[in-house]
Amino acid sequence: MGIKRLKMPEYKLGDKVRWHAAALGTAFKEAFFPLTVTVQYPRERRKFPDNFRGYILFDIEKCINCWQCAFVCPANAIRMKEAPNKKYYPTIDYAKCIFCHFCVDSCVGGALRATKIHDVAYADVDEMLAETEQLMEPPEILREDKRYVEYVIEEDDVRLRRVKGQDYLVAEPPPRREYPMVCVCEDPESCTGCGTCADVCEHYAISISIEGEYKVIRIDGEKCVGCGLCVKECPLHVLKLVRR
Amino acid sequence: MAAVSEWRVKLVGRPSKDVSCPSIVKTRVIDTGLCCRCMACMAACPAAVRTGVGFEFEEREHVCVDCEICVRVCPRLDYKPLSGVGSYIEAVAGRSKRFEGQDGAMVTEILISAMEMGMIDRCIFVGRDEEWRTEVFHVRDVEQLEVPTLTGTKYTFAAAVPALREAVLNTKAGVGFVGTPCMVSAVRRLQKALAVFRRVKLVVGLFCTENFYWEDLIPFLEEKGVDIKKLVKTDISKGKFIATMTDGVVEFPVKELSKIMPSGCRFCTDFSAVESDVSVGSVGSKPGFSTVLVRNENAKAVLDYIRERGYAEFGEVSLEAVERLCNLKKKREANIKEAMQKGD
Ligand SMILES: Cc1cc2nc3c(=O)[nH]c(=O)nc-3n(C[C@H](O)[C@H](O)[C@H](O)COP(=O)(O)OP(=O)(O)OC[C@H]3O[C@@H](n4cnc5c(N)ncnc54)[C@H](O)[C@@H]3O)c2cc1C
Ligand code: SF4
Ligand code: SF4
Ligand code: SF4
């Protein structure tokens, strides 16, 4: 393969002057009326939205032990660990977590919540496994700029204005749209009556009794919290969650 | 279907609550030798799904949750032996132009065509490993058939029926199935007992005189001088078992295999898979062609599709040969009476 030499195009002097003037003009405009800005992180940082997907906090009071978070986690970062009260609670391995917050979104009891804490540093990989207790309190914040900067575009003259403010990293999450769910059987003809659902239900919402020649399965809508555990465990997938 | 929060399941009426379901199946089906290894009992067993236990009934007894479904679906409990050619609306010989198989590869052609038509979106094939152990494959795309061992007959039992559970739970359109007559009957029982299995939309039955346990057949063939690693095809034709290897052929009269014939097959009278949607076998047509018995409109639609596209060539069948084998198998009825008495 031979080498092809590119020839320098020849410009007229008039064109050169015109282009240089245009470039200088743009530089001048950007210096005084900038169209883009650079946030000088970490000296300053932007304001994060209240539903920012950062460090996850856990409220043990609200956990119903449904394991939904561990099932839904696509990174397998959540492991359920037995507590002294014989119940299982989540631990999060931040070495695996991809901050998708599927766990937060799917938490039935609303026990998991998002914070804006994002600059978390660890000394080694083992430390990255956050035990349940650790998840219940926000981590110690050593250095965090309480102040943020925000650039807002003025309505009248379309100019960027720099606004400073105070940010709280553990903000009240925006109210969730709640869809109260309840479990029903959509295919009773495929039920074997194995009782797996009644077995796994933490709230004793499903009962099975023998009445004459039949096994009768009842779901108590009052007790069902809509966690979906039975739906997942039924070997023939006959149950489903519906909106109340 | 309407969703409900209260429903009921009919109990089978066991003599007493103390008699466990696996023990009923064990004493009346396994111990009497009636079991045909169709594995319908495993396909539906919730305890097997949750704990991963295998076919052994002793093991299953430990994990049993007393649901009775194994009793409801076992085709050999309250066994109603079927026989004869059965009803059919068309009988032809066919050879696929697209695939290669045991005979005319019509089984493969029918299943793949049904998939192209959208009648089903997946089907269960029985392949094998290098040692000729059967392996079950969920075929969802014709490209998977590039594995050449997926077509062709393996004369050993396969766990295709238990694989149906996963298939029916995941299908959108429907599932295609192929198996021996006992497996076809097992699928029908499952469909009667549990609605999810009605998503099996096309059941292809294979003609069958007998099948073997892998543990028995392989040593037998090795003794006959077959190198299993080099074995590429097994066939039963004109009273001979023919093992074709890459470097030679071993043949012997099929009668010699009768000493390793499983007892479940001794009680089986169904040669033509009476309960299938379409049955396929080798007897009744020229070498290289499969005999196809179309039993209902559903299967007819698939055959019409194949004809329309010219995917196969067709020929004449001689049903006398099929009838002769059906009658021969019907004679096994005598064995059943004996076993049933023993079980009661
Ligand atoms: C155990 C057994 C005994 C048979 N006995 C006879 C007989 O006595 N007389 C006769 O005419 N025909 C018999 N057949 C049928 C015959 O061998 C061919 O399978 C049939 O003619 C179809 O040929 P094909 O080329 O159309 O099928 P192919 O297109 O080659 O497809 C064959 C299909 O059979 C399936 N299969 C292979 N082995 C098994 C297995 N062990 N269990 C379940 N499915 C399996 C594969 O998944 C494959 O899809 C028997 C088949 C089997 C499996
Ligand atoms: S787990 Fe499913 S099959 Fe078993 S009893 Fe409950 S609904 Fe029926
Ligand atoms: S769990 Fe049900 S299907 Fe399984 S062995 Fe027990 S009764 Fe039979
Ligand atoms: S005949 Fe089939 S369902 Fe009955 S015990 Fe044997 S493998 Fe199970």
XYZ file of C-alpha atoms and ligand atoms in Angstrom:
665
model
C 0.000 0.000 0.000
C 1.432 3.370 -0.991
C 1.244 6.542 1.031
C -1.033 9.238 -0.296
C 0.128 12.735 0.410
C -2.615 15.274 0.993
C -2.112 18.629 -0.556
C -2.686 21.690 1.554
C -5.664 23.620 0.138
C -4.896 27.158 -0.788
C -6.939 29.896 0.873
C -7.338 33.412 -0.274
C -6.117 36.104 2.089
C -9.615 37.667 2.302
C -11.136 34.336 3.490
C -8.418 33.886 6.106
C -9.063 37.281 7.628
C -12.812 36.708 7.659
C -12.561 33.321 9.434
C -10.108 34.595 12.011
C -12.373 37.494 12.795
C -15.343 35.102 13.199
C -13.361 32.877 15.616
C -12.270 35.841 17.698
C -15.843 37.044 17.782
C -17.107 33.717 19.134
C -14.410 33.660 21.822
C -15.314 37.182 22.841
C -19.038 36.321 23.040
C -18.438 33.174 25.122
C -16.243 35.099 27.562
C -18.925 37.613 28.385
C -22.210 35.942 27.520
C -21.490 32.226 27.872
C -23.892 29.678 26.413
C -22.367 26.687 28.244
C -20.953 26.478 31.736
C -18.612 24.176 33.578
C -19.469 23.279 37.128
C -16.220 23.484 39.072
C -16.657 20.142 40.834
C -15.646 19.469 43.619
C -15.346 23.148 44.530
C -18.968 23.506 43.669
C -21.589 20.983 42.719
C -24.940 20.988 41.093
C -28.195 20.625 42.877
C -29.455 17.076 42.661
C -33.099 16.267 42.132
C -34.901 14.929 45.181
C -35.280 11.478 43.631
C -31.556 11.201 42.857
C -30.418 7.567 42.916
C -27.703 7.545 45.535
C -26.946 5.678 48.738
C -29.922 3.652 49.960
C -31.385 3.895 53.441
C -33.420 1.195 55.160
C -36.244 1.558 57.649
C -36.618 -1.677 59.579
C -40.052 -0.735 60.902
C -41.523 -0.675 57.430
C -39.938 -3.930 56.139
C -42.409 -6.773 55.693
C -39.749 -9.397 54.890
C -41.059 -10.095 51.427
C -37.566 -10.426 49.839
C -38.760 -8.458 46.837
C -35.616 -6.301 46.822
C -33.315 -9.313 46.754
C -35.345 -10.929 43.958
C -35.545 -7.846 41.809
C -31.913 -6.711 42.106
C -30.383 -7.254 38.645
C -26.853 -7.013 40.037
C -27.434 -9.557 42.797
C -26.185 -6.993 45.268
C -28.817 -7.642 47.926
C -28.555 -10.551 50.308
C -31.066 -11.236 53.009
C -29.492 -11.822 56.382
C -31.101 -13.371 59.390
C -31.550 -10.998 62.319
C -31.826 -12.048 65.992
C -35.618 -11.809 65.690
C -35.440 -14.621 63.109
C -36.545 -12.349 60.304
C -34.511 -11.626 57.233
C -33.445 -8.134 56.275
C -31.493 -6.803 53.298
C -27.778 -6.071 53.139
C -26.393 -4.242 50.117
C -23.060 -4.921 48.555
C -22.042 -1.593 47.060
C -19.285 -3.325 45.126
C -22.078 -4.826 43.046
C -24.857 -2.263 43.257
C -25.480 -0.451 39.999
C -27.742 2.164 41.575
C -30.731 1.259 39.460
C -32.935 1.572 42.538
C -35.233 -1.190 41.337
C -35.241 -2.295 44.975
C -36.413 1.108 46.163
C -39.094 1.250 43.493
C -40.378 -2.240 44.183
C -40.255 -2.140 47.979
C -43.806 -2.873 49.020
C -43.528 -1.525 52.531
C -41.614 1.577 51.457
C -38.749 0.521 53.724
C -36.015 1.395 51.256
C -35.489 4.978 50.256
C -33.116 6.916 48.104
C -30.732 9.617 49.282
C -28.546 12.060 47.372
C -25.428 10.753 49.074
C -23.130 9.802 46.236
C -19.464 10.381 47.057
C -18.986 7.319 49.212
C -15.406 6.181 49.695
C -14.261 2.854 51.080
C -10.874 1.629 52.207
C -11.303 -1.824 50.672
C -13.814 -3.991 48.855
C -14.966 -5.862 51.966
C -16.037 -2.598 53.506
C -18.385 -2.022 50.610
C -20.816 -4.571 51.946
C -23.308 -2.527 53.925
C -24.917 -4.550 56.687
C -28.534 -3.953 57.636
C -27.553 -1.801 60.632
C -25.356 0.380 58.448
C -28.207 0.908 56.028
C -30.432 2.248 58.747
C -28.334 5.419 59.270
C -26.818 7.691 56.650
C -23.023 7.223 56.481
C -20.805 9.779 58.147
C -20.309 12.721 55.821
C -16.779 14.044 56.171
C -16.671 16.644 53.482
C -19.623 17.698 51.529
C -20.396 21.068 50.147
C -23.639 21.966 51.732
C -23.947 24.650 49.168
C -24.748 23.970 45.607
C -24.723 26.067 42.527
C -27.356 26.032 39.950
C -27.487 27.808 36.632
C -30.893 29.061 35.701
C -31.813 30.572 32.408
C -33.511 33.914 32.763
C -36.830 34.036 31.052
C -36.654 37.568 29.679
C -33.160 37.809 28.193
C -32.232 34.071 27.996
C -29.119 34.600 30.076
C -27.543 32.136 32.508
C -27.660 33.178 36.131
C -25.698 31.494 38.901
C -27.793 30.642 41.980
C -26.380 29.314 45.221
C -28.327 27.367 47.789
C -28.367 24.843 50.583
C -28.955 21.149 49.822
C -29.986 18.361 52.158
C -28.574 15.032 51.104
C -31.227 13.000 52.862
C -34.260 14.725 51.508
C -37.829 13.709 52.018
C -38.531 11.638 48.925
C -41.228 12.932 46.627
C -44.537 11.237 47.454
C -44.839 7.885 45.693
C -47.736 7.038 43.536
C -49.224 4.140 45.463
C -50.964 1.280 43.752
C -52.332 -0.918 46.503
C -52.234 -4.449 45.167
C -53.947 -7.632 46.163
C -53.303 -11.201 45.127
C -55.899 -13.217 43.180
C -55.989 -16.528 41.360
C -56.294 -16.094 37.609
C -56.259 -19.764 36.669
C -57.948 -21.891 39.355
C -58.089 -24.814 36.921
C -54.315 -25.075 37.054
C -54.014 -25.047 40.823
C -52.705 -28.282 42.284
C -53.649 -27.262 45.797
C -50.055 -27.749 46.890
C -50.263 -24.984 49.468
C -46.967 -23.347 48.561
C -48.698 -19.961 48.574
C -50.142 -20.426 52.045
C -46.746 -21.635 53.190
C -44.800 -18.612 52.043
C -47.322 -15.922 52.944
C -45.877 -13.897 55.824
C -49.264 -12.441 56.647
C -51.300 -15.618 56.839
C -53.550 -14.237 54.116
C -53.998 -17.572 52.318
C -55.751 -20.479 53.950
C -56.392 -23.981 52.725
C -59.049 -26.214 54.198
C -60.560 -29.518 53.268
C -64.291 -29.340 52.822
C -65.886 -32.611 51.804
C -64.428 -33.757 48.522
C -62.642 -30.496 47.901
C -59.645 -28.551 49.000
C -60.713 -24.920 49.321
C -58.142 -22.155 48.944
C -59.057 -18.675 50.160
C -57.179 -15.406 49.880
C -58.131 -12.952 52.590
C -58.008 -9.567 50.874
C -57.945 -7.796 54.228
C -54.733 -9.503 55.305
C -52.981 -9.531 51.915
C -50.475 -6.671 51.640
C -49.812 -7.257 47.950
C -46.170 -8.250 48.352
C -46.379 -10.819 45.561
C -44.395 -13.500 47.321
C -47.008 -16.190 46.621
C -47.247 -15.076 42.987
C -43.558 -15.717 42.586
C -43.480 -19.015 44.418
C -46.536 -20.758 42.937
C -45.030 -23.545 40.813
C -47.650 -23.153 38.102
C -47.920 -19.357 38.188
C -51.677 -19.304 38.738
C -51.689 -16.247 41.000
C -51.245 -12.625 40.090
C -51.345 -9.195 41.688
C -54.124 -6.836 40.687
C -54.906 -3.301 41.776
C -57.384 -3.098 44.570
C -60.596 -16.025 32.791
C -62.083 -14.334 35.798
C -59.715 -13.871 38.695
C -60.997 -15.227 41.975
C -59.941 -15.116 45.586
C -61.631 -18.346 46.539
C -61.466 -21.564 44.544
C -61.409 -25.290 45.062
C -59.522 -28.332 43.891
C -61.165 -31.738 43.784
C -59.538 -34.381 45.924
C -58.917 -37.800 44.438
C -60.428 -39.702 47.342
C -57.564 -41.554 48.938
C -58.321 -44.577 51.144
C -56.855 -42.670 54.091
C -54.871 -39.496 54.735
C -52.041 -41.619 56.059
C -51.413 -43.145 52.666
C -49.113 -40.699 50.934
C -49.529 -39.975 47.240
C -46.026 -41.051 46.266
C -46.626 -44.332 48.069
C -49.837 -44.894 46.119
C -47.982 -44.361 42.854
C -45.070 -46.415 44.091
C -47.057 -49.477 45.098
C -49.563 -49.420 42.268
C -47.418 -48.252 39.374
C -43.705 -48.556 40.084
C -43.718 -51.814 42.033
C -46.134 -53.503 39.652
C -43.886 -52.558 36.746
C -46.604 -50.569 35.014
C -44.625 -47.312 35.029
C -43.699 -46.172 31.527
C -41.234 -43.451 32.581
C -43.354 -40.747 31.023
C -42.552 -38.534 34.038
C -45.945 -36.830 34.058
C -45.799 -37.191 37.819
C -42.672 -35.039 37.882
C -43.929 -32.468 35.412
C -46.593 -31.301 37.813
C -45.098 -32.118 41.224
C -44.743 -28.801 43.096
C -42.399 -30.387 45.609
C -40.051 -31.529 42.860
C -40.033 -28.014 41.436
C -39.285 -26.382 44.761
C -36.717 -28.822 46.091
C -35.188 -30.120 42.882
C -35.618 -33.788 43.842
C -35.475 -36.272 41.001
C -37.701 -39.097 39.886
C -37.043 -41.440 42.821
C -40.245 -41.917 44.762
C -38.536 -42.611 48.068
C -36.939 -39.175 47.849
C -40.143 -37.583 46.762
C -41.986 -38.963 49.740
C -39.785 -36.849 52.042
C -40.582 -33.576 50.315
C -44.181 -34.346 49.325
C -46.698 -31.640 50.190
C -49.668 -33.936 49.739
C -51.239 -32.239 46.738
C -52.276 -35.452 44.947
C -51.422 -34.166 41.497
C -49.126 -37.113 40.753
C -52.037 -39.438 41.424
C -54.238 -37.389 39.155
C -51.893 -37.281 36.188
C -50.200 -40.699 36.164
C -51.520 -42.407 33.024
C -50.721 -45.821 34.429
C -52.828 -45.434 37.562
C -56.333 -46.370 36.544
C -54.742 -47.367 33.252
C -56.961 -47.414 30.186
C -54.860 -49.079 27.511
C -55.387 -47.754 24.007
C -54.675 -49.628 20.821
C -55.205 -49.727 17.073
C -54.478 -47.201 14.353
C -56.992 -44.774 15.863
C -58.987 -42.212 13.969
C -57.295 -40.179 11.285
C -58.383 -37.902 8.466
C -55.399 -38.415 6.226
C -52.545 -40.893 5.893
C -49.554 -40.012 3.712
C -45.881 -40.712 3.377
C -43.682 -37.642 3.448
C -40.092 -36.541 3.093
C -38.962 -33.106 4.149
C -36.886 -31.174 1.634
C -35.526 -28.888 4.348
C -34.418 -31.192 7.135
C -32.713 -34.487 7.691
C -34.011 -36.853 10.313
C -34.571 -40.459 11.212
C -36.740 -41.268 8.201
C -38.297 -38.443 6.220
C -37.769 -35.852 8.992
C -41.498 -35.172 8.915
C -41.597 -34.708 12.694
C -39.120 -31.873 12.439
C -40.863 -30.446 9.368
C -44.267 -30.457 11.088
C -43.014 -28.797 14.262
C -40.952 -26.159 12.493
C -43.785 -25.403 10.068
C -46.216 -25.017 12.963
C -43.755 -22.576 14.483
C -43.538 -20.608 11.214
C -47.334 -20.532 11.043
C -47.463 -19.034 14.526
C -49.508 -21.908 15.933
C -46.717 -22.519 18.451
C -43.695 -20.455 19.468
C -41.503 -23.208 20.890
C -41.231 -26.977 20.905
C -39.498 -29.666 22.855
C -36.930 -31.777 21.006
C -35.019 -34.743 22.325
C -31.323 -34.573 21.521
C -28.418 -36.512 22.966
C -24.909 -36.148 24.323
C -21.816 -37.993 23.107
C -22.657 -41.009 25.226
C -26.170 -41.132 23.774
C -27.839 -39.927 26.982
C -30.978 -38.075 25.988
C -31.083 -34.320 26.474
C -34.133 -32.114 26.208
C -34.001 -28.948 24.096
C -36.424 -26.063 23.946
C -36.373 -25.108 20.276
C -37.546 -21.574 19.533
C -35.697 -20.909 16.331
C -35.026 -23.069 13.314
C -31.322 -22.225 13.602
C -31.100 -24.355 16.718
C -31.516 -27.382 14.449
C -27.948 -26.848 13.297
C -27.167 -29.202 16.183
C -27.459 -32.358 14.073
C -28.273 -34.658 16.991
C -31.611 -32.951 17.656
C -33.451 -34.948 15.009
C -33.393 -38.717 14.719
C -34.507 -41.460 17.073
C -32.878 -42.198 20.407
C -34.011 -45.528 21.784
C -33.791 -44.393 25.394
C -36.215 -42.561 27.684
C -36.188 -38.783 27.754
C -37.438 -36.251 30.306
C -39.388 -34.292 27.711
C -42.682 -34.201 29.626
C -41.227 -32.473 32.731
C -39.670 -29.906 30.399
C -43.180 -28.913 29.358
C -43.777 -27.079 32.620
C -41.220 -24.437 31.831
C -42.353 -24.281 28.209
C -46.042 -23.728 28.959
C -45.278 -21.131 31.608
C -43.234 -19.083 29.149
C -45.112 -19.511 25.896
C -47.218 -16.825 24.264
C -48.656 -18.718 21.303
C -48.403 -22.379 22.272
C -46.020 -25.293 22.655
C -45.235 -28.169 20.301
C -44.391 -31.602 21.636
C -43.101 -34.862 20.214
C -42.917 -38.146 22.032
C -43.716 -41.823 22.205
C -47.367 -42.928 22.721
C -46.993 -43.134 26.510
C -45.644 -39.583 26.594
C -48.544 -38.429 24.436
C -51.014 -39.992 26.877
C -49.154 -38.324 29.731
C -49.534 -34.933 28.073
C -53.266 -35.548 27.635
C -53.624 -36.412 31.325
C -51.754 -33.288 32.310
C -53.996 -31.243 30.045
C -57.088 -32.732 31.617
C -55.900 -32.076 35.154
C -54.241 -28.668 34.794
C -55.319 -25.916 32.429
C -51.807 -24.505 31.862
C -50.830 -27.621 29.978
C -53.575 -26.907 27.444
C -51.093 -24.436 26.006
C -49.509 -27.461 24.350
C -51.119 -26.857 20.967
C -49.535 -29.553 18.802
C -48.703 -33.062 19.960
C -46.775 -35.253 17.533
C -46.854 -38.941 18.434
C -44.165 -41.403 17.331
C -44.933 -45.004 16.419
C -43.383 -47.147 19.101
C -42.962 -50.808 19.943
C -40.611 -50.277 22.864
C -38.047 -47.968 24.363
C -35.063 -48.780 26.602
C -33.239 -47.648 29.692
C -29.971 -46.006 28.784
C -28.238 -48.008 31.541
C -29.343 -51.216 29.832
C -29.092 -50.361 26.162
C -25.591 -48.905 26.065
C -23.815 -51.878 27.722
C -25.836 -54.176 25.469
C -24.712 -52.341 22.347
C -21.122 -52.234 23.562
C -21.207 -55.979 24.024
C -22.341 -56.248 20.422
C -19.224 -54.358 19.370
C -20.697 -50.891 18.992
C -18.316 -48.046 19.801
C -20.721 -45.530 21.366
C -18.392 -42.597 20.672
C -18.526 -43.375 16.955
C -22.238 -44.180 16.873
C -24.164 -41.785 14.625
C -27.556 -43.448 14.093
C -29.693 -46.150 15.605
C -32.596 -47.693 13.767
C -35.012 -50.575 14.023
C -36.050 -51.839 10.637
C -37.447 -55.144 9.384
C -36.866 -56.905 12.699
C -33.243 -55.739 12.947
C -31.539 -53.238 15.225
C -29.074 -51.310 13.101
C -26.337 -49.265 14.751
C -24.521 -47.099 12.217
C -21.095 -45.841 13.232
C -18.704 -43.531 11.415
C -16.670 -46.572 10.407
C -19.098 -49.451 10.154
C -22.473 -50.967 10.915
C -23.560 -53.445 13.597
C -26.814 -55.350 13.062
C -28.636 -57.903 15.146
C -32.196 -59.215 15.459
C -34.300 -56.896 17.569
C -35.677 -59.936 19.434
C -32.382 -60.138 21.326
C -33.275 -56.863 23.002
C -36.375 -58.380 24.599
C -34.429 -59.270 27.721
C -33.757 -55.606 28.441
C -37.219 -54.427 27.429
C -38.609 -52.277 30.284
C -41.630 -53.734 32.029
C -43.650 -50.569 31.374
C -43.432 -51.296 27.660
C -44.617 -54.869 28.173
C -47.912 -53.395 29.325
C -48.175 -50.892 26.513
C -50.625 -51.592 23.687
C -50.519 -48.250 21.918
C -48.325 -48.425 18.813
C -49.646 -45.485 16.840
C -50.046 -42.834 19.575
C -53.830 -42.812 19.309
C -54.183 -39.641 21.360
C -51.816 -37.483 19.288
C -52.748 -34.676 16.905
C -50.560 -36.277 14.264
C -48.597 -39.526 14.428
C -45.355 -40.215 12.585
C -43.423 -43.438 12.138
C -41.305 -45.334 9.714
C -43.344 -48.454 8.928
C -45.771 -48.148 6.058
C -43.658 -46.076 3.707
C -40.561 -46.401 1.528
C -37.126 -45.942 3.096
C -36.366 -42.247 3.466
C -40.023 -41.404 3.987
C -42.045 -41.023 7.221
C -45.580 -42.325 7.572
C -47.840 -39.485 8.717
C -51.293 -40.026 10.237
C -53.113 -36.696 10.494
C -55.723 -37.009 13.210
C -57.379 -33.616 13.447
C -57.929 -30.300 11.676
C -55.230 -28.576 13.641
C -52.577 -30.933 12.340
C -54.186 -30.881 8.890
C -53.626 -27.139 8.727
C -49.911 -27.696 9.311
C -49.729 -30.346 6.605
C -51.577 -28.095 4.174
C -49.069 -25.358 4.916
C -46.182 -27.746 4.162
C -47.852 -28.782 0.887
C -48.565 -25.221 -0.140
C -44.971 -24.156 0.347
C -43.600 -27.315 -1.225
C -41.481 -28.042 1.833
C -41.912 -31.815 1.454
C -42.581 -34.451 -1.155
C -45.375 -36.898 -0.570
C -46.056 -40.508 -1.455
C -48.257 -43.516 -0.818
C -48.493 -45.352 2.489
C -49.385 -48.946 3.138
C -51.492 -49.015 6.249
C -51.498 -52.824 6.434
C -47.984 -52.750 7.849
C -49.047 -50.223 10.480
C -52.140 -52.245 11.342
C -50.079 -55.400 11.679
C -47.833 -53.794 14.288
C -50.845 -52.301 16.080
C -52.386 -55.752 16.351
C -49.137 -57.259 17.516
C -48.924 -54.695 20.311
C -52.577 -55.197 21.292
C -51.655 -58.723 22.341
C -49.855 -57.257 25.340
C -53.259 -56.620 26.943
C -52.914 -60.011 28.579
C -49.910 -58.785 30.588
C -51.878 -55.849 31.976
C -54.649 -57.857 33.612
C -52.048 -59.849 35.454
C -50.259 -56.750 36.797
C -53.435 -54.900 37.753
C -54.512 -57.808 39.903
C -51.123 -57.807 41.606
C -51.377 -54.083 42.409
C -54.835 -54.115 44.006
C -38.373 -45.130 21.292
C -38.866 -45.078 19.890
C -39.346 -46.241 19.289
C -39.825 -46.219 17.988
N -40.300 -47.359 17.437
C -40.798 -47.341 16.169
C -41.302 -48.510 15.575
O -41.311 -49.567 16.188
N -41.815 -48.431 14.328
C -41.836 -47.268 13.626
O -42.313 -47.252 12.502
N -41.354 -46.136 14.159
C -40.830 -46.135 15.409
N -40.342 -44.990 15.960
C -40.417 -43.737 15.203
C -39.264 -43.554 14.220
O -38.056 -44.023 14.746
C -39.058 -42.085 13.862
O -38.911 -41.312 15.039
C -40.238 -41.525 13.121
O -40.432 -42.237 11.924
C -40.042 -40.064 12.793
O -39.027 -39.932 11.863
P -38.709 -38.512 11.260
O -37.521 -38.633 10.356
O -39.948 -37.967 10.684
O -38.356 -37.707 12.575
P -37.244 -36.626 12.866
O -37.507 -35.416 12.055
O -35.898 -37.261 12.808
O -37.582 -36.259 14.384
C -37.570 -37.226 15.387
C -38.043 -36.597 16.644
O -38.170 -37.577 17.632
C -37.763 -37.055 18.862
N -37.217 -38.162 19.654
C -36.158 -38.906 19.366
N -35.951 -39.820 20.323
C -36.921 -39.631 21.241
C -37.241 -40.262 22.476
N -36.513 -41.276 22.936
N -38.295 -39.809 23.149
C -39.036 -38.761 22.680
N -38.782 -38.147 21.527
C -37.737 -38.575 20.814
C -36.753 -35.990 18.561
O -36.970 -34.896 19.410
C -37.096 -35.574 17.164
O -37.795 -34.396 17.203
C -39.838 -44.998 17.273
C -39.364 -43.834 17.872
C -38.882 -43.871 19.176
C -38.373 -42.593 19.821
S -49.026 -22.313 45.283
Fe -50.187 -22.203 43.404
S -50.681 -24.329 42.850
Fe -50.028 -24.292 44.990
S -51.961 -24.088 46.144
Fe -51.154 -22.056 45.917
S -52.138 -21.313 44.077
Fe -52.389 -23.494 44.071
S -46.002 -33.132 46.170
Fe -47.864 -33.689 45.070
S -47.129 -34.419 43.065
Fe -45.335 -34.351 44.407
S -45.178 -36.427 45.190
Fe -46.404 -35.253 46.681
S -48.548 -35.547 46.081
Fe -47.250 -36.207 44.372
S -46.251 -43.891 34.510
Fe -45.483 -41.785 34.288
S -46.670 -40.605 35.778
Fe -46.933 -42.735 36.362
S -45.339 -43.132 37.870
Fe -44.481 -43.706 35.882
S -43.419 -41.854 35.174
Fe -44.809 -41.219 36.851
